[in-house]
Amino acid sequence: MRNYLRAEWYKVLRRSYLWVTIGIVLAGEVLLLLGYVFLHGAGTEMSFATGWTNLVAMLALGLCASLLTCDMVFAGQYKNGTLKNEVSFGLSRAKIYWGKLLAQTGLSLLLCLIFLGFYLAGCWLLLTHDPAADREALRNVGRALASALPLWLGMQGVCCCMYFACRSGLVGALAAVGILFNLPAVYLIFGGLGGGTPLGWVMDRVYDLMPVVLLSRVINTSAPWDLCVQCWMVGAGWFALFTAVGLLAFRRKEI
């Protein structure tokens, strides 16, 4: 597995797709930080606490970014026929699946650290400070990130499953987006139609287990630790479920 992961990382690091994405995101963060500095006059100075807390509103982008890292690793292997070569070489399908899932998850973690670190450093250097407010902001954002992380890992499982299940990368991406963002709306509609019936109660409970629903609660609240625990349980469940489905489907799939 170590050699397989090394090979996957080698391929990803040689793709301009990765470096262009990093450049675009960092440039966007620079523009955002400059906006904090120059668009707020002396009477409305932007503080580190405010700038860092604004990060919570951007957490939804992390779910969407999972599609990018999955696409970087999978790299249209059905279209290019390279997946068939890996199977013909004698690699087990489980090893191929887990290798790509771990590679995309590791890549996502690395990019997350780069982007968060850059934004944190920029806020720290360019914005004003209040020690008490800074500590509170770091605690609040820390809880929010700890809550969002498992939901984002669940999205990794969904994306990997859809990319292996669909021969087209575009179809796989659309399927993942549909599961994460459209299913909550469908469940909400049917739950509302069910009213106070047992079906309505069940649909309401299912709705509460949608990652995007929990993430919206993380963004709109101070992310208490009980919500963090719920996020870890839901994220682990989604990751395990879609990884099991993806492995089973890939083992039976004609390449």
GROMACS .gro file of C-alpha atoms in nm:
model
  255
    1MET     CA    1   0.000   0.000   0.000
    2ARG     CA    2   0.287   0.238   0.077
    3ASN     CA    3   0.425   0.205  -0.276
    4TYR     CA    4   0.080   0.252  -0.427
    5LEU     CA    5   0.021   0.568  -0.224
    6ARG     CA    6   0.365   0.695  -0.320
    7ALA     CA    7   0.282   0.641  -0.686
    8GLU     CA    8  -0.053   0.820  -0.652
    9TRP     CA    9   0.110   1.117  -0.482
   10TYR     CA   10   0.383   1.127  -0.746
   11LYS     CA   11   0.121   1.150  -1.022
   12VAL     CA   12  -0.079   1.417  -0.841
   13LEU     CA   13   0.222   1.635  -0.764
   14ARG     CA   14   0.320   1.636  -1.131
   15ARG     CA   15  -0.021   1.765  -1.243
   16SER     CA   16  -0.050   2.136  -1.315
   17TYR     CA   17  -0.414   2.106  -1.203
   18LEU     CA   18  -0.296   2.089  -0.841
   19TRP     CA   19  -0.059   2.384  -0.857
   20VAL     CA   20  -0.302   2.604  -1.047
   21THR     CA   21  -0.567   2.531  -0.782
   22ILE     CA   22  -0.326   2.618  -0.501
   23GLY     CA   23  -0.229   2.941  -0.677
   24ILE     CA   24  -0.591   3.046  -0.733
   25VAL     CA   25  -0.696   2.978  -0.374
   26LEU     CA   26  -0.396   3.157  -0.223
   27ALA     CA   27  -0.449   3.453  -0.457
   28GLY     CA   28  -0.812   3.465  -0.344
   29GLU     CA   29  -0.702   3.465   0.019
   30VAL     CA   30  -0.458   3.750  -0.053
   31LEU     CA   31  -0.738   3.956  -0.209
   32LEU     CA   32  -0.963   3.880   0.090
   33LEU     CA   33  -0.695   3.986   0.337
   34LEU     CA   34  -0.623   4.303   0.142
   35GLY     CA   35  -0.994   4.375   0.147
   36TYR     CA   36  -0.989   4.342   0.524
   37VAL     CA   37  -0.705   4.592   0.545
   38PHE     CA   38  -0.804   4.854   0.286
   39LEU     CA   39  -1.185   4.837   0.277
   40HIS     CA   40  -1.219   4.901   0.651
   41GLY     CA   41  -1.138   5.256   0.753
   42ALA     CA   42  -0.960   5.358   1.069
   43GLY     CA   43  -1.295   5.389   1.247
   44THR     CA   44  -1.394   5.031   1.163
   45GLU     CA   45  -1.069   4.843   1.191
   46MET     CA   46  -1.085   4.475   1.109
   47SER     CA   47  -0.952   4.271   1.399
   48PHE     CA   48  -0.787   3.931   1.398
   49ALA     CA   49  -1.081   3.790   1.593
   50THR     CA   50  -1.332   3.905   1.331
   51GLY     CA   51  -1.121   3.798   1.035
   52TRP     CA   52  -1.050   3.456   1.180
   53THR     CA   53  -1.413   3.403   1.280
   54ASN     CA   54  -1.517   3.481   0.921
   55LEU     CA   55  -1.349   3.153   0.829
   56VAL     CA   56  -1.646   2.962   0.973
   57ALA     CA   57  -1.869   3.100   0.697
   58MET     CA   58  -1.634   2.945   0.439
   59LEU     CA   59  -1.655   2.590   0.575
   60ALA     CA   60  -1.913   2.490   0.313
   61LEU     CA   61  -1.643   2.535   0.050
   62GLY     CA   62  -1.458   2.242   0.208
   63LEU     CA   63  -1.732   1.999   0.107
   64CYS     CA   64  -1.717   2.120  -0.253
   65ALA     CA   65  -1.336   2.113  -0.252
   66SER     CA   66  -1.351   1.736  -0.189
   67LEU     CA   67  -1.463   1.701  -0.551
   68LEU     CA   68  -1.144   1.869  -0.669
   69THR     CA   69  -0.906   1.649  -0.473
   70CYS     CA   70  -1.095   1.335  -0.576
   71ASP     CA   71  -1.075   1.442  -0.940
   72MET     CA   72  -0.703   1.518  -0.907
   73VAL     CA   73  -0.633   1.167  -0.778
   74PHE     CA   74  -0.876   0.972  -0.996
   75ALA     CA   75  -0.770   1.168  -1.305
   76GLY     CA   76  -1.020   1.017  -1.549
   77GLN     CA   77  -0.884   0.665  -1.517
   78TYR     CA   78  -1.187   0.500  -1.680
   79LYS     CA   79  -1.154   0.734  -1.977
   80ASN     CA   80  -0.778   0.683  -2.008
   81GLY     CA   81  -0.792   0.308  -1.946
   82THR     CA   82  -0.528   0.323  -1.674
   83LEU     CA   83  -0.752   0.161  -1.414
   84LYS     CA   84  -0.769  -0.152  -1.628
   85ASN     CA   85  -0.389  -0.156  -1.639
   86GLU     CA   86  -0.367  -0.148  -1.259
   87VAL     CA   87  -0.604  -0.445  -1.230
   88SER     CA   88  -0.418  -0.635  -1.505
   89PHE     CA   89  -0.092  -0.569  -1.322
   90GLY     CA   90  -0.225  -0.780  -1.034
   91LEU     CA   91  -0.327  -0.517  -0.784
   92SER     CA   92  -0.634  -0.611  -0.585
   93ARG     CA   93  -0.940  -0.396  -0.632
   94ALA     CA   94  -0.957  -0.329  -0.259
   95LYS     CA   95  -0.600  -0.199  -0.266
   96ILE     CA   96  -0.674   0.025  -0.563
   97TYR     CA   97  -0.988   0.164  -0.400
   98TRP     CA   98  -0.830   0.224  -0.060
   99GLY     CA   99  -0.517   0.365  -0.219
  100LYS     CA  100  -0.706   0.630  -0.409
  101LEU     CA  101  -0.935   0.709  -0.115
  102LEU     CA  102  -0.640   0.754   0.121
  103ALA     CA  103  -0.445   0.953  -0.139
  104GLN     CA  104  -0.729   1.199  -0.197
  105THR     CA  105  -0.796   1.230   0.176
  106GLY     CA  106  -0.429   1.292   0.250
  107LEU     CA  107  -0.408   1.547  -0.031
  108SER     CA  108  -0.716   1.725   0.104
  109LEU     CA  109  -0.566   1.739   0.454
  110LEU     CA  110  -0.243   1.883   0.318
  111LEU     CA  111  -0.423   2.149   0.115
  112CYS     CA  112  -0.642   2.232   0.415
  113LEU     CA  113  -0.336   2.290   0.630
  114ILE     CA  114  -0.175   2.509   0.362
  115PHE     CA  115  -0.483   2.725   0.309
  116LEU     CA  116  -0.574   2.755   0.677
  117GLY     CA  117  -0.215   2.827   0.774
  118PHE     CA  118  -0.180   3.096   0.510
  119TYR     CA  119  -0.508   3.261   0.611
  120LEU     CA  120  -0.424   3.244   0.982
  121ALA     CA  121  -0.079   3.392   0.923
  122GLY     CA  122  -0.224   3.671   0.710
  123CYS     CA  123  -0.489   3.759   0.968
  124TRP     CA  124  -0.229   3.752   1.245
  125LEU     CA  125   0.016   3.980   1.062
  126LEU     CA  126  -0.222   4.228   0.901
  127LEU     CA  127  -0.508   4.277   1.147
  128THR     CA  128  -0.535   4.435   1.490
  129HIS     CA  129  -0.529   4.225   1.805
  130ASP     CA  130  -0.714   4.197   2.133
  131PRO     CA  131  -0.574   3.906   2.338
  132ALA     CA  132  -0.905   3.809   2.500
  133ALA     CA  133  -1.101   3.832   2.172
  134ASP     CA  134  -0.825   3.645   1.988
  135ARG     CA  135  -0.836   3.354   2.231
  136GLU     CA  136  -1.215   3.333   2.206
  137ALA     CA  137  -1.202   3.343   1.825
  138LEU     CA  138  -0.942   3.065   1.814
  139ARG     CA  139  -1.153   2.850   2.047
  140ASN     CA  140  -1.471   2.904   1.845
  141VAL     CA  141  -1.306   2.839   1.510
  142GLY     CA  142  -1.128   2.536   1.657
  143ARG     CA  143  -1.460   2.383   1.762
  144ALA     CA  144  -1.611   2.462   1.423
  145LEU     CA  145  -1.319   2.299   1.238
  146ALA     CA  146  -1.332   1.997   1.468
  147SER     CA  147  -1.702   1.963   1.386
  148ALA     CA  148  -1.661   2.016   1.011
  149LEU     CA  149  -1.369   1.772   0.972
  150PRO     CA  150  -1.571   1.446   1.005
  151LEU     CA  151  -1.841   1.577   0.770
  152TRP     CA  152  -1.571   1.658   0.518
  153LEU     CA  153  -1.428   1.306   0.560
  154GLY     CA  154  -1.774   1.169   0.490
  155MET     CA  155  -1.776   1.371   0.168
  156GLN     CA  156  -1.445   1.212   0.073
  157GLY     CA  157  -1.612   0.871   0.100
  158VAL     CA  158  -1.907   0.985  -0.112
  159CYS     CA  159  -1.686   1.135  -0.385
  160CYS     CA  160  -1.460   0.832  -0.409
  161CYS     CA  161  -1.760   0.599  -0.428
  162MET     CA  162  -1.925   0.799  -0.707
  163TYR     CA  163  -1.605   0.834  -0.912
  164PHE     CA  164  -1.549   0.457  -0.899
  165ALA     CA  165  -1.915   0.382  -0.971
  166CYS     CA  166  -1.948   0.617  -1.272
  167ARG     CA  167  -1.736   0.588  -1.584
  168SER     CA  168  -1.759   0.962  -1.643
  169GLY     CA  169  -1.587   1.193  -1.398
  170LEU     CA  170  -1.850   1.460  -1.466
  171VAL     CA  171  -2.134   1.218  -1.388
  172GLY     CA  172  -1.955   1.105  -1.071
  173ALA     CA  173  -1.911   1.466  -0.956
  174LEU     CA  174  -2.277   1.548  -1.029
  175ALA     CA  175  -2.389   1.236  -0.843
  176ALA     CA  176  -2.182   1.331  -0.537
  177VAL     CA  177  -2.319   1.687  -0.542
  178GLY     CA  178  -2.672   1.552  -0.576
  179ILE     CA  179  -2.632   1.321  -0.278
  180LEU     CA  180  -2.481   1.588  -0.055
  181PHE     CA  181  -2.687   1.892  -0.154
  182ASN     CA  182  -3.008   1.775  -0.325
  183LEU     CA  183  -3.106   1.486  -0.099
  184PRO     CA  184  -3.156   1.714   0.205
  185ALA     CA  185  -3.409   1.919   0.005
  186VAL     CA  186  -3.593   1.602  -0.103
  187TYR     CA  187  -3.603   1.469   0.252
  188LEU     CA  188  -3.722   1.805   0.381
  189ILE     CA  189  -4.009   1.814   0.130
  190PHE     CA  190  -4.127   1.462   0.203
  191GLY     CA  191  -4.084   1.513   0.576
  192GLY     CA  192  -4.303   1.821   0.555
  193LEU     CA  193  -4.567   1.636   0.355
  194GLY     CA  194  -4.565   1.361   0.617
  195GLY     CA  195  -4.661   1.609   0.885
  196GLY     CA  196  -4.701   1.445   1.224
  197THR     CA  197  -4.715   1.092   1.081
  198PRO     CA  198  -4.453   0.825   1.160
  199LEU     CA  199  -4.320   0.868   0.804
  200GLY     CA  200  -4.275   1.238   0.865
  201TRP     CA  201  -4.092   1.170   1.191
  202VAL     CA  202  -3.858   0.924   1.016
  203MET     CA  203  -3.788   1.171   0.734
  204ASP     CA  204  -3.711   1.444   0.987
  205ARG     CA  205  -3.459   1.216   1.158
  206VAL     CA  206  -3.299   1.125   0.825
  207TYR     CA  207  -3.280   1.494   0.738
  208ASP     CA  208  -3.088   1.555   1.060
  209LEU     CA  209  -2.826   1.302   0.944
  210MET     CA  210  -2.737   1.493   0.626
  211PRO     CA  211  -2.379   1.634   0.642
  212VAL     CA  212  -2.477   1.962   0.478
  213VAL     CA  213  -2.755   2.010   0.735
  214LEU     CA  214  -2.517   1.956   1.025
  215LEU     CA  215  -2.259   2.182   0.862
  216SER     CA  216  -2.516   2.461   0.836
  217ARG     CA  217  -2.572   2.427   1.211
  218VAL     CA  218  -2.198   2.445   1.273
  219ILE     CA  219  -2.179   2.764   1.067
  220ASN     CA  220  -2.482   2.927   1.229
  221THR     CA  221  -2.394   2.846   1.591
  222SER     CA  222  -2.086   2.855   1.812
  223ALA     CA  223  -2.048   2.478   1.745
  224PRO     CA  224  -2.093   2.336   2.098
  225TRP     CA  225  -1.911   2.013   2.174
  226ASP     CA  226  -2.229   1.803   2.171
  227LEU     CA  227  -2.282   1.911   1.809
  228CYS     CA  228  -1.919   1.818   1.740
  229VAL     CA  229  -1.981   1.466   1.874
  230GLN     CA  230  -2.289   1.433   1.654
  231CYS     CA  231  -2.088   1.548   1.351
  232TRP     CA  232  -1.824   1.281   1.416
  233MET     CA  233  -2.087   1.009   1.443
  234VAL     CA  234  -2.262   1.118   1.122
  235GLY     CA  235  -1.938   1.174   0.931
  236ALA     CA  236  -1.803   0.833   1.031
  237GLY     CA  237  -2.131   0.672   0.929
  238TRP     CA  238  -2.128   0.833   0.584
  239PHE     CA  239  -1.762   0.747   0.530
  240ALA     CA  240  -1.813   0.382   0.629
  241LEU     CA  241  -2.137   0.342   0.434
  242PHE     CA  242  -2.015   0.485   0.105
  243THR     CA  243  -1.675   0.317   0.132
  244ALA     CA  244  -1.848  -0.019   0.177
  245VAL     CA  245  -2.082   0.051  -0.116
  246GLY     CA  246  -1.796   0.172  -0.334
  247LEU     CA  247  -1.579  -0.131  -0.259
  248LEU     CA  248  -1.864  -0.372  -0.330
  249ALA     CA  249  -1.959  -0.199  -0.654
  250PHE     CA  250  -1.599  -0.178  -0.776
  251ARG     CA  251  -1.537  -0.548  -0.709
  252ARG     CA  252  -1.832  -0.638  -0.932
  253LYS     CA  253  -1.775  -0.372  -1.197
  254GLU     CA  254  -1.655  -0.459  -1.547
  255ILE     CA  255  -1.367  -0.232  -1.636
   0.00000   0.00000   0.00000
